[in-house]
Amino acid sequence: MSLLELDDVSVTYRIAAGEVPAVRGVSLTLDSGAALGVAGESGSGKSTLAMALLRLLPGDARVDGRILLGGEDIAAMKWGRLRAVRWAEASIVFQGAQHGLNPVRRIGDQIAEPLLVHGLAKPEGARKRVTELLEQVGLPAWRARSYPHELSGGQRQRVMIAMALACSPRLIIADEPTTALDVMVQAQVLTLIKELVAEHGISLIMISHDLSVLADVCDQLAVMYAGRVVEHGPSAQVFHDPRHPYAKALAAAFPTVGDPASRMAPKGLGGDPPDPMQLPTGCAFHPRCPVALPECASTDVELWPAGPGRVAACVHVRAKEDAS
Ligand code: ADP
Ligand code: MG
C-alpha cells in the first residue's frame, strides 16, 4: 500500500481580491521508503502542497480532493490524532526553519521537546535519544548544551533534521532544506538527508527549485508549473531526458548539483511564472514556451503517457505517443 496518496488535490486561497488557485488537481502517490522530488520555480505551489499534506494551511485556504496518509484521510482526522501524526508519522523541515529555533533555549532541550510532549520518553531517555540524534546528523554530543547562535547555518539545519527525526517518523517533508545554505554546506546536508532516509527506511518528499539537487536524492520527480504537475517519472529520466518544455528548461538551468552560477532563476527561460489569479488560457506555460503551437493558447493538455512510468502534460508528448 502507498504511504501517501494524493487524489486530485487542489488548494485555493480566498483573499479579499478573490480566489488564488495555488494548487490545481495534483494526483501523486508515494510508496514506503521512496523519495519523491517536487520541482518548480517560486510560486508554483510547492509549499502550499507540502502544507496541505499535514493540514498546516491557514484558515483561508480551501483544500479539495483527497489526501490519504497510511490509508487514513487527513481531512477526517480529529485534532489530537492530527497532532500525533505531525510528529510521530510525518514531519516537515521548512526552508529557513533554522531561523525558527528558539534563541534562548539549548539545542538539546529543543530536540528533546517533542519526545517529552508526546510521552515517547522520560527525561533520562530523552537525553540519551538527543545524543543519538546529534550523532546521526554529524554533531558531537556536547552540542546539546549549545545555543542556536553558537552554531553555523549548516549546523542549525542539522539540528532541524535531528528534530524531524526525533519521533522516528515514517515520512519527512523537506521544503527547500538547503536553499539558504552555501554550496559546500548544501552538498553536505543533502548527503546527510540521503543517507538518513536510506538507513532508516524513511519516505521523503523533497522540494526544491533546483532539479539537479532533487535528481541526486530522489527516485521520482514531479515538476510543477502554475499549481499543476506537468511532468512526473523516474528522476534520472526526467532530469536527463525531460519531455515537457518547462522540465527541459529547468533541467538546463540547473545542470549540476549546487552549481553557484545556476542557483537563481532558470536561465534561457524568458518571463516570469504567471500570477495564479491571472492564469493564461489553455496551457498555463504557453506564453513562455519555445515550442508552443496555436492550439496551446486554447487547449490545456492533461498528463499523458510519456514512456514507461512517465507522464507529461504537453501537446507534443501527446502527438508523439499518438504516432507510435
Ligand atoms: P512555492 O512554494 O512553489 O514557491 P507557494 O505554495 O508558496 O509556491 O505559493 C503558490 C501561490 O500561492 C503563489 O502565487 C503565492 O503567492 C500564493 N500564496 C501562498 N500563500 C498564500 C496565502 N497565505 N494567501 C494567498 N496566497 C498565497
Ligand atoms: Mg516554497
XYZ file of C-alpha atoms and ligand atoms in Angstrom:
352
model
C 0.000 0.000 0.000
C 1.152 3.538 -0.680
C 2.242 5.550 2.339
C 0.805 8.698 0.839
C -1.855 9.107 -1.805
C -2.971 12.396 -3.306
C -6.094 12.222 -5.401
C -6.948 15.311 -7.467
C -5.809 17.747 -4.771
C -6.454 21.463 -5.260
C -5.752 24.308 -2.842
C -7.406 27.704 -3.214
C -6.612 30.707 -1.023
C -9.576 33.026 -0.560
C -8.299 36.588 -0.241
C -10.028 39.976 -0.427
C -9.207 40.324 -4.129
C -10.668 36.912 -4.986
C -9.525 33.306 -5.223
C -5.920 32.174 -5.654
C -5.787 28.687 -7.233
C -2.338 27.797 -5.845
C -2.505 24.014 -6.419
C -4.646 22.541 -9.205
C -5.642 18.899 -9.476
C -2.488 17.173 -8.260
C -2.517 13.360 -8.055
C 0.600 11.597 -6.758
C 1.493 8.521 -4.730
C 4.487 7.798 -2.549
C 5.484 4.255 -1.600
C 7.027 3.377 1.747
C 10.745 4.102 1.731
C 10.620 6.022 -1.564
C 11.855 9.556 -2.183
C 9.838 11.959 -4.330
C 11.231 15.297 -5.524
C 8.919 18.234 -6.282
C 10.463 20.875 -8.525
C 9.316 24.215 -9.891
C 10.018 27.928 -9.754
C 8.986 30.097 -6.877
C 5.193 30.459 -6.798
C 4.412 27.128 -8.463
C 2.549 25.829 -5.392
C 5.171 23.519 -3.865
C 4.998 24.796 -0.284
C 1.194 25.042 -0.431
C 1.063 21.379 -1.444
C 3.506 20.396 1.336
C 1.451 22.218 3.963
C -1.782 20.661 2.712
C -0.322 17.203 3.395
C -0.330 17.839 7.146
C -3.213 20.331 7.241
C -0.872 23.190 8.108
C -2.529 25.702 5.773
C -4.084 28.933 7.077
C -7.854 29.130 7.528
C -8.427 30.996 4.277
C -7.183 28.020 2.261
C -9.701 25.535 0.876
C -8.489 22.029 0.058
C -10.373 19.897 -2.478
C -9.626 16.296 -3.383
C -8.337 13.592 -1.079
C -5.103 13.090 0.866
C -4.516 9.658 2.426
C -1.617 9.068 4.813
C -1.198 5.358 5.548
C -4.720 4.913 4.191
C -6.149 7.457 6.629
C -7.966 10.530 5.276
C -6.116 13.640 6.535
C -9.271 15.763 6.309
C -11.196 13.428 8.623
C -8.602 13.339 11.418
C -9.559 14.744 14.801
C -7.248 17.388 16.250
C -5.497 15.052 18.715
C -4.811 12.454 16.034
C -3.521 15.133 13.664
C -1.108 16.450 16.294
C 0.287 12.971 16.887
C 0.602 12.369 13.138
C 2.524 15.623 12.647
C 5.367 14.442 14.831
C 5.272 10.697 15.042
C 4.364 9.824 11.446
C 5.351 12.744 9.277
C 7.438 15.807 9.982
C 8.398 18.851 7.946
C 11.741 20.616 7.627
C 10.962 24.091 6.321
C 13.049 26.403 4.208
C 14.990 28.651 6.577
C 13.490 26.784 9.531
C 16.881 27.049 11.187
C 15.927 30.645 11.976
C 12.885 29.315 13.785
C 14.943 27.757 16.588
C 14.301 29.357 19.966
C 17.366 31.590 20.576
C 17.254 31.356 24.377
C 16.927 27.571 24.708
C 19.678 24.980 24.451
C 19.725 22.787 21.332
C 19.365 19.567 23.331
C 16.225 20.775 25.102
C 14.642 21.762 21.798
C 15.361 18.369 20.214
C 14.028 16.571 23.318
C 10.802 18.564 23.452
C 8.650 16.557 21.010
C 9.745 13.313 22.721
C 8.635 14.618 26.109
C 5.463 16.305 24.860
C 4.279 13.152 23.120
C 5.257 10.966 26.064
C 7.679 8.960 23.942
C 10.491 9.246 26.519
C 11.187 10.198 30.132
C 13.810 12.926 30.745
C 16.702 10.444 31.098
C 15.696 8.515 27.957
C 15.218 11.763 26.048
C 18.784 12.841 26.917
C 20.141 9.586 25.502
C 17.998 9.952 22.391
C 19.281 13.526 21.868
C 22.883 12.269 21.945
C 21.980 9.564 19.442
C 20.180 12.039 17.145
C 23.042 14.551 17.243
C 25.417 11.761 16.295
C 23.149 10.759 13.395
C 23.239 14.276 11.951
C 27.006 14.558 12.440
C 27.162 16.778 15.524
C 29.080 15.963 18.738
C 27.061 15.194 21.888
C 28.312 18.305 23.721
C 26.443 20.451 21.181
C 23.262 19.632 23.150
C 24.323 22.359 25.591
C 24.861 24.987 22.847
C 22.512 27.828 21.979
C 21.442 28.326 18.337
C 23.648 31.416 17.829
C 26.721 29.332 18.652
C 26.110 27.189 15.562
C 26.702 27.821 11.851
C 23.803 27.824 9.357
C 24.650 24.298 8.251
C 24.823 23.056 11.852
C 21.464 24.660 12.631
C 19.934 22.897 9.633
C 21.379 19.621 11.003
C 19.616 20.372 14.294
C 16.341 20.876 12.392
C 16.842 17.477 10.762
C 17.537 15.901 14.172
C 14.251 17.412 15.410
C 12.412 15.994 12.400
C 13.903 12.550 13.125
C 13.235 12.669 16.875
C 9.941 10.757 16.921
C 11.034 8.313 14.186
C 8.542 9.444 11.531
C 7.719 7.323 8.507
C 7.725 10.390 6.256
C 9.845 13.544 6.169
C 8.827 16.504 4.034
C 11.814 18.764 3.346
C 10.847 22.118 1.797
C 13.942 23.720 0.240
C 16.060 22.369 3.116
C 19.347 23.623 1.704
C 18.394 26.696 -0.317
C 19.584 29.151 2.366
C 22.970 27.416 2.736
C 26.149 27.995 0.776
C 27.158 25.454 -1.834
C 29.607 23.269 0.110
C 27.353 23.063 3.141
C 24.375 22.418 0.878
C 26.086 19.332 -0.554
C 26.915 18.011 2.930
C 23.369 18.448 4.207
C 21.956 16.761 1.083
C 24.270 13.800 1.559
C 23.140 13.588 5.169
C 19.447 13.568 4.238
C 20.056 10.967 1.560
C 21.920 8.651 3.965
C 19.415 9.059 6.787
C 16.345 8.224 4.730
C 18.075 5.202 3.183
C 19.373 3.915 6.535
C 16.089 4.295 8.410
C 13.743 3.425 5.552
C 12.050 6.819 5.862
C 9.977 8.099 2.953
C 10.936 11.542 1.714
C 9.274 14.367 -0.144
C 11.893 16.898 -1.054
C 11.008 20.270 -2.544
C 13.405 22.450 -4.488
C 13.602 24.838 -7.423
C 16.861 23.019 -8.332
C 16.215 19.901 -10.415
C 19.801 18.640 -10.075
C 19.526 18.582 -6.276
C 16.345 16.516 -6.490
C 17.704 14.167 -9.143
C 20.611 13.432 -6.809
C 18.441 12.492 -3.827
C 15.074 11.230 -5.142
C 13.857 8.188 -7.112
C 10.865 10.015 -8.587
C 10.479 13.612 -9.758
C 7.361 15.725 -10.178
C 7.715 19.075 -11.935
C 5.108 21.697 -11.034
C 4.078 24.751 -13.012
C 1.331 27.186 -12.002
C -0.071 24.741 -9.453
C -0.104 21.697 -11.727
C 2.143 18.686 -12.113
C 3.338 18.988 -15.716
C 5.760 16.056 -15.696
C 6.300 13.055 -13.438
C 8.528 9.990 -13.657
C 11.760 8.284 -12.561
C 14.157 11.069 -11.595
C 17.109 10.094 -13.803
C 14.837 10.114 -16.850
C 13.054 13.352 -16.002
C 16.392 15.038 -15.324
C 18.392 13.700 -18.295
C 15.586 13.316 -20.819
C 12.763 15.678 -19.835
C 9.675 15.705 -22.077
C 7.776 18.816 -21.035
C 9.318 22.070 -22.341
C 9.217 23.530 -18.818
C 11.010 20.492 -17.350
C 13.560 20.864 -20.150
C 14.166 24.486 -19.190
C 14.577 23.586 -15.507
C 16.955 20.710 -16.284
C 19.050 23.008 -18.486
C 19.081 25.727 -15.824
C 20.448 23.507 -13.070
C 22.923 21.206 -14.806
C 24.990 20.180 -11.762
C 24.241 19.905 -8.074
C 24.829 23.117 -6.191
C 26.289 25.000 -9.161
C 26.555 28.564 -7.768
C 26.035 30.150 -11.199
C 22.690 28.460 -11.723
C 21.052 28.855 -8.350
C 18.909 31.787 -9.460
C 16.033 31.846 -11.934
C 16.195 29.350 -14.798
C 18.471 30.674 -17.485
C 17.233 30.644 -21.041
C 13.626 30.825 -19.926
C 12.162 34.253 -20.518
C 9.462 35.915 -18.469
C 8.053 35.083 -15.071
C 5.728 32.362 -13.845
C 2.094 33.511 -14.024
C 0.123 35.051 -11.178
C -2.362 32.321 -10.204
C -5.127 34.937 -10.204
C -4.418 35.672 -13.873
C -3.631 32.305 -15.367
C -3.163 32.246 -19.136
C -5.830 30.423 -21.129
C -5.061 26.915 -22.418
C -1.725 25.581 -21.221
C -0.502 27.916 -18.458
C 3.061 27.622 -19.794
C 2.280 28.566 -23.404
C 3.287 32.285 -23.190
C 6.851 31.259 -22.219
C 7.047 28.057 -24.227
C 9.621 27.923 -27.057
C 7.659 25.222 -28.920
C 4.070 26.391 -28.340
C 1.547 25.712 -31.119
C -1.528 27.872 -31.804
C -3.788 25.316 -30.080
C -1.788 25.653 -26.801
C -3.415 29.043 -26.196
C -6.846 27.430 -26.007
C -6.352 23.776 -25.011
C -4.892 22.573 -21.727
C -3.430 19.096 -22.120
C -3.899 16.521 -19.355
C -0.983 14.425 -18.133
C -0.276 11.999 -20.938
C 1.780 8.768 -21.015
C 5.356 9.700 -21.952
C 7.091 6.320 -21.721
C 7.179 3.572 -19.069
C 6.199 5.037 -15.686
C 6.231 8.570 -17.076
C 3.637 11.238 -17.786
C 3.850 14.766 -19.180
C 1.223 17.404 -19.947
C 2.245 18.679 -23.364
C 0.637 18.591 -26.785
C 3.964 17.461 -28.338
C 4.138 14.474 -25.980
C 0.584 13.523 -26.889
C 1.304 13.840 -30.604
C 4.370 11.602 -30.284
C 2.518 8.933 -28.324
C -0.363 9.070 -30.816
C 2.060 8.472 -33.667
C 3.787 5.497 -32.044
P 6.251 27.767 -3.957
O 6.474 27.094 -2.658
O 6.310 26.863 -5.133
O 7.123 28.968 -4.144
P 3.734 28.643 -2.805
O 2.977 27.412 -2.474
O 4.433 29.335 -1.699
O 4.741 28.318 -4.002
O 2.731 29.693 -3.478
C 1.868 29.340 -4.551
C 0.964 30.533 -4.857
O 0.075 30.741 -3.777
C 1.721 31.837 -5.052
O 1.108 32.551 -6.090
C 1.535 32.543 -3.738
O 1.550 33.931 -3.915
C 0.171 32.056 -3.296
N 0.049 32.031 -1.825
C 0.840 31.360 -0.959
N 0.415 31.517 0.315
C -0.690 32.311 0.263
C -1.616 32.839 1.228
N -1.486 32.558 2.532
N -2.640 33.626 0.788
C -2.785 33.873 -0.524
N -1.969 33.410 -1.491
C -0.933 32.642 -1.116
Mg 8.022 27.435 -1.214
